[in-house]
PDB file of C-alpha atoms in Angstrom:
ATOM      1  CA  MET A 273       0.000   0.000   0.000  1.00 45.00           C
ATOM      2  CA  ASN A 274       1.508   3.299  -1.085  1.00 60.00           C
ATOM      3  CA  LEU A 275       0.133   6.047   1.150  1.00 78.00           C
ATOM      4  CA  THR A 276       0.591   9.758   0.627  1.00 95.00           C
ATOM      5  CA  ASN A 277       2.617  11.613   3.242  1.00 96.00           C
ATOM      6  CA  LYS A 278      -0.587  13.263   4.443  1.00 95.00           C
ATOM      7  CA  ALA A 279      -2.271   9.854   4.904  1.00 96.00           C
ATOM      8  CA  ILE A 280       0.801   8.535   6.737  1.00 96.00           C
ATOM      9  CA  LEU A 281       0.644  11.448   9.196  1.00 96.00           C
ATOM     10  CA  GLU A 282      -3.092  10.864   9.710  1.00 96.00           C
ATOM     11  CA  LYS A 283      -2.457   7.169  10.507  1.00 96.00           C
ATOM     12  CA  ALA A 284       0.389   8.089  12.865  1.00 96.00           C
ATOM     13  CA  ASN A 285      -1.840  10.617  14.661  1.00 95.00           C
ATOM     14  CA  ALA A 286      -4.558   7.974  15.030  1.00 95.00           C
ATOM     15  CA  ALA A 287      -2.025   5.740  16.812  1.00 96.00           C
ATOM     16  CA  ILE A 288      -1.219   8.574  19.260  1.00 93.00           C
ATOM     17  CA  ARG A 289      -4.913   9.107  20.018  1.00 91.00           C
ATOM     18  CA  GLU A 290      -5.152   5.397  20.892  1.00 93.00           C
ATOM     19  CA  GLY A 291      -2.102   5.591  23.152  1.00 92.00           C
ATOM     20  CA  ASN A 292      -0.130   3.405  20.725  1.00 95.00           C
ATOM     21  CA  ASN A 293       3.293   5.082  20.835  1.00 95.00           C
ATOM     22  CA  GLU A 294       5.024   2.162  19.113  1.00 97.00           C
ATOM     23  CA  GLY A 295       2.434   2.270  16.341  1.00 97.00           C
ATOM     24  CA  PHE A 296       3.240   5.945  15.875  1.00 97.00           C
ATOM     25  CA  LEU A 297       6.993   5.294  15.937  1.00 97.00           C
ATOM     26  CA  SER A 298       6.619   2.705  13.164  1.00 98.00           C
ATOM     27  CA  PHE A 299       5.946   5.660  10.839  1.00 97.00           C
ATOM     28  CA  CYS A 300       9.253   7.370  11.820  1.00 98.00           C
ATOM     29  CA  THR A 301      12.738   6.827  10.426  1.00 98.00           C
ATOM     30  CA  GLU A 302      15.353   5.418  12.826  1.00 98.00           C
ATOM     31  CA  ASP A 303      17.243   8.722  12.642  1.00 98.00           C
ATOM     32  CA  THR A 304      14.131  10.905  13.005  1.00 98.00           C
ATOM     33  CA  GLU A 305      14.894  14.295  14.498  1.00 98.00           C
ATOM     34  CA  TRP A 306      12.329  16.385  16.356  1.00 98.00           C
ATOM     35  CA  THR A 307      13.013  20.043  17.074  1.00 98.00           C
ATOM     36  CA  PHE A 308      10.687  21.796  19.508  1.00 96.00           C
ATOM     37  CA  VAL A 309      11.580  25.377  18.597  1.00 97.00           C
ATOM     38  CA  GLY A 310      12.854  27.275  21.634  1.00 96.00           C
ATOM     39  CA  ASP A 311      12.922  24.122  23.772  1.00 94.00           C
ATOM     40  CA  GLN A 312      14.731  20.919  22.804  1.00 96.00           C
ATOM     41  CA  THR A 313      15.801  18.649  19.956  1.00 98.00           C
ATOM     42  CA  LEU A 314      15.333  14.877  20.045  1.00 98.00           C
ATOM     43  CA  LYS A 315      17.693  12.870  17.839  1.00 98.00           C
ATOM     44  CA  GLY A 316      16.735   9.349  16.862  1.00 98.00           C
ATOM     45  CA  LYS A 317      13.744   7.095  17.396  1.00 97.00           C
ATOM     46  CA  GLU A 318      14.897   6.017  20.881  1.00 97.00           C
ATOM     47  CA  ALA A 319      15.049   9.649  22.091  1.00 98.00           C
ATOM     48  CA  VAL A 320      11.514  10.200  20.762  1.00 97.00           C
ATOM     49  CA  ARG A 321      10.358   6.957  22.422  1.00 96.00           C
ATOM     50  CA  GLN A 322      11.725   8.158  25.790  1.00 96.00           C
ATOM     51  CA  TYR A 323      10.103  11.592  25.361  1.00 94.00           C
ATOM     52  CA  MET A 324       6.735   9.999  24.538  1.00 93.00           C
ATOM     53  CA  ALA A 325       6.964   7.690  27.578  1.00 91.00           C
ATOM     54  CA  VAL A 326       7.032  10.786  29.805  1.00 88.00           C
ATOM     55  CA  ALA A 327       5.013  13.380  27.846  1.00 87.00           C
ATOM     56  CA  TYR A 328       2.299  10.981  26.657  1.00 87.00           C
ATOM     57  CA  VAL A 329       1.684   8.933  29.824  1.00 82.00           C
ATOM     58  CA  GLU A 330      -1.927   9.777  29.032  1.00 86.00           C
ATOM     59  CA  PRO A 331      -2.564  10.226  25.296  1.00 88.00           C
ATOM     60  CA  PRO A 332      -2.805  13.902  24.369  1.00 89.00           C
ATOM     61  CA  LYS A 333      -6.070  15.254  23.068  1.00 91.00           C
ATOM     62  CA  PHE A 334      -5.616  17.142  19.849  1.00 91.00           C
ATOM     63  CA  ILE A 335      -7.459  18.591  16.916  1.00 93.00           C
ATOM     64  CA  VAL A 336      -5.806  19.013  13.537  1.00 95.00           C
ATOM     65  CA  GLU A 337      -7.400  22.102  12.017  1.00 96.00           C
ATOM     66  CA  THR A 338      -5.360  22.259   8.804  1.00 96.00           C
ATOM     67  CA  LEU A 339      -3.109  19.815   6.926  1.00 95.00           C
ATOM     68  CA  ILE A 340      -1.052  21.115   4.020  1.00 96.00           C
ATOM     69  CA  ALA A 341       1.026  18.719   1.916  1.00 95.00           C
ATOM     70  CA  GLU A 342       3.662  19.813  -0.582  1.00 95.00           C
ATOM     71  CA  GLY A 343       6.467  17.608  -1.878  1.00 95.00           C
ATOM     72  CA  ASP A 344       8.272  15.925   1.030  1.00 96.00           C
ATOM     73  CA  PHE A 345       6.560  18.158   3.619  1.00 97.00           C
ATOM     74  CA  VAL A 346       3.295  18.066   5.542  1.00 97.00           C
ATOM     75  CA  THR A 347       2.315  20.939   7.824  1.00 97.00           C
ATOM     76  CA  ALA A 348      -0.243  20.356  10.559  1.00 97.00           C
ATOM     77  CA  ILE A 349      -1.846  23.237  12.440  1.00 98.00           C
ATOM     78  CA  GLY A 350      -4.096  22.683  15.421  1.00 97.00           C
ATOM     79  CA  LYS A 351      -4.665  22.511  19.137  1.00 97.00           C
ATOM     80  CA  ILE A 352      -3.358  19.983  21.651  1.00 94.00           C
ATOM     81  CA  SER A 353      -4.024  19.411  25.346  1.00 93.00           C
ATOM     82  CA  MET A 354      -1.770  17.288  27.509  1.00 88.00           C
ATOM     83  CA  LYS A 355      -0.886  16.863  31.154  1.00 85.00           C
ATOM     84  CA  ASN A 356       2.105  18.666  32.539  1.00 81.00           C
ATOM     85  CA  GLU A 357       4.478  17.307  35.195  1.00 78.00           C
ATOM     86  CA  ALA A 358       1.974  18.262  37.917  1.00 83.00           C
ATOM     87  CA  GLY A 359      -0.810  16.278  36.221  1.00 83.00           C
ATOM     88  CA  ARG A 360      -2.746  19.393  35.134  1.00 87.00           C
ATOM     89  CA  MET A 361      -4.134  19.591  31.576  1.00 89.00           C
ATOM     90  CA  VAL A 362      -2.504  22.377  29.594  1.00 92.00           C
ATOM     91  CA  ASP A 363      -3.777  23.676  26.251  1.00 95.00           C
ATOM     92  CA  TYR A 364      -1.470  24.575  23.378  1.00 95.00           C
ATOM     93  CA  SER A 365      -1.700  25.776  19.802  1.00 97.00           C
ATOM     94  CA  TYR A 366       0.787  24.127  17.491  1.00 97.00           C
ATOM     95  CA  CYS A 367       2.231  24.126  14.010  1.00 98.00           C
ATOM     96  CA  ASP A 368       4.164  20.971  13.094  1.00 98.00           C
ATOM     97  CA  VAL A 369       6.233  20.870   9.927  1.00 98.00           C
ATOM     98  CA  TRP A 370       7.075  17.253   9.035  1.00 98.00           C
ATOM     99  CA  LYS A 371       9.672  16.239   6.456  1.00 98.00           C
ATOM    100  CA  PHE A 372       9.222  12.776   4.948  1.00 98.00           C
ATOM    101  CA  ARG A 373      11.844  10.462   3.512  1.00 97.00           C
ATOM    102  CA  ASP A 374      11.013   7.178   1.797  1.00 94.00           C
ATOM    103  CA  GLY A 375       7.447   7.174   3.173  1.00 94.00           C
ATOM    104  CA  LYS A 376       8.454   7.817   6.798  1.00 97.00           C
ATOM    105  CA  MET A 377       8.559  10.863   9.048  1.00 98.00           C
ATOM    106  CA  ALA A 378      12.220  11.922   9.157  1.00 98.00           C
ATOM    107  CA  GLU A 379      12.113  15.408  10.685  1.00 98.00           C
ATOM    108  CA  LEU A 380       9.757  17.501  12.764  1.00 98.00           C
ATOM    109  CA  LYS A 381       9.979  21.196  13.463  1.00 98.00           C
ATOM    110  CA  ALA A 382       7.296  21.959  16.067  1.00 97.00           C
ATOM    111  CA  PHE A 383       6.146  25.402  17.117  1.00 97.00           C
ATOM    112  CA  VAL A 384       4.105  24.912  20.304  1.00 95.00           C
ATOM    113  CA  ILE A 385       2.619  27.799  22.294  1.00 95.00           C
ATOM    114  CA  GLU A 386       0.675  27.488  25.548  1.00 94.00           C
ATOM    115  CA  THR A 387      -2.758  29.118  25.299  1.00 94.00           C
ATOM    116  CA  ALA A 388      -4.995  30.451  28.040  1.00 75.00           C
ATOM    117  CA  GLY A 389      -7.267  27.678  29.249  1.00 56.00           C
TER     118      GLY A 389
END
């Protein structure tokens, strides 16, 4: 099955909603690199796995408002709510720019801003 990059991202997001981190990671390259602008950069699938184990103890709730696909890139704009270290739900607006390579998510540049709840 040859999925478009947009369809791959939609399937990966569905795995996150179900709390299936490994399902999500199956759509990432081994050397995937995630940059949270102004915060941190995760290098490699294992670093992302460790981040998800902490940040996604409870699956985040998110709404994708816009998906734009062009060439090797898919941009997702939306809202996400997830628990912080204190266990309190925090709302964010985000813009994720994904770069695909060989049908997998190779790079993420994420702009995430906390919004007033």
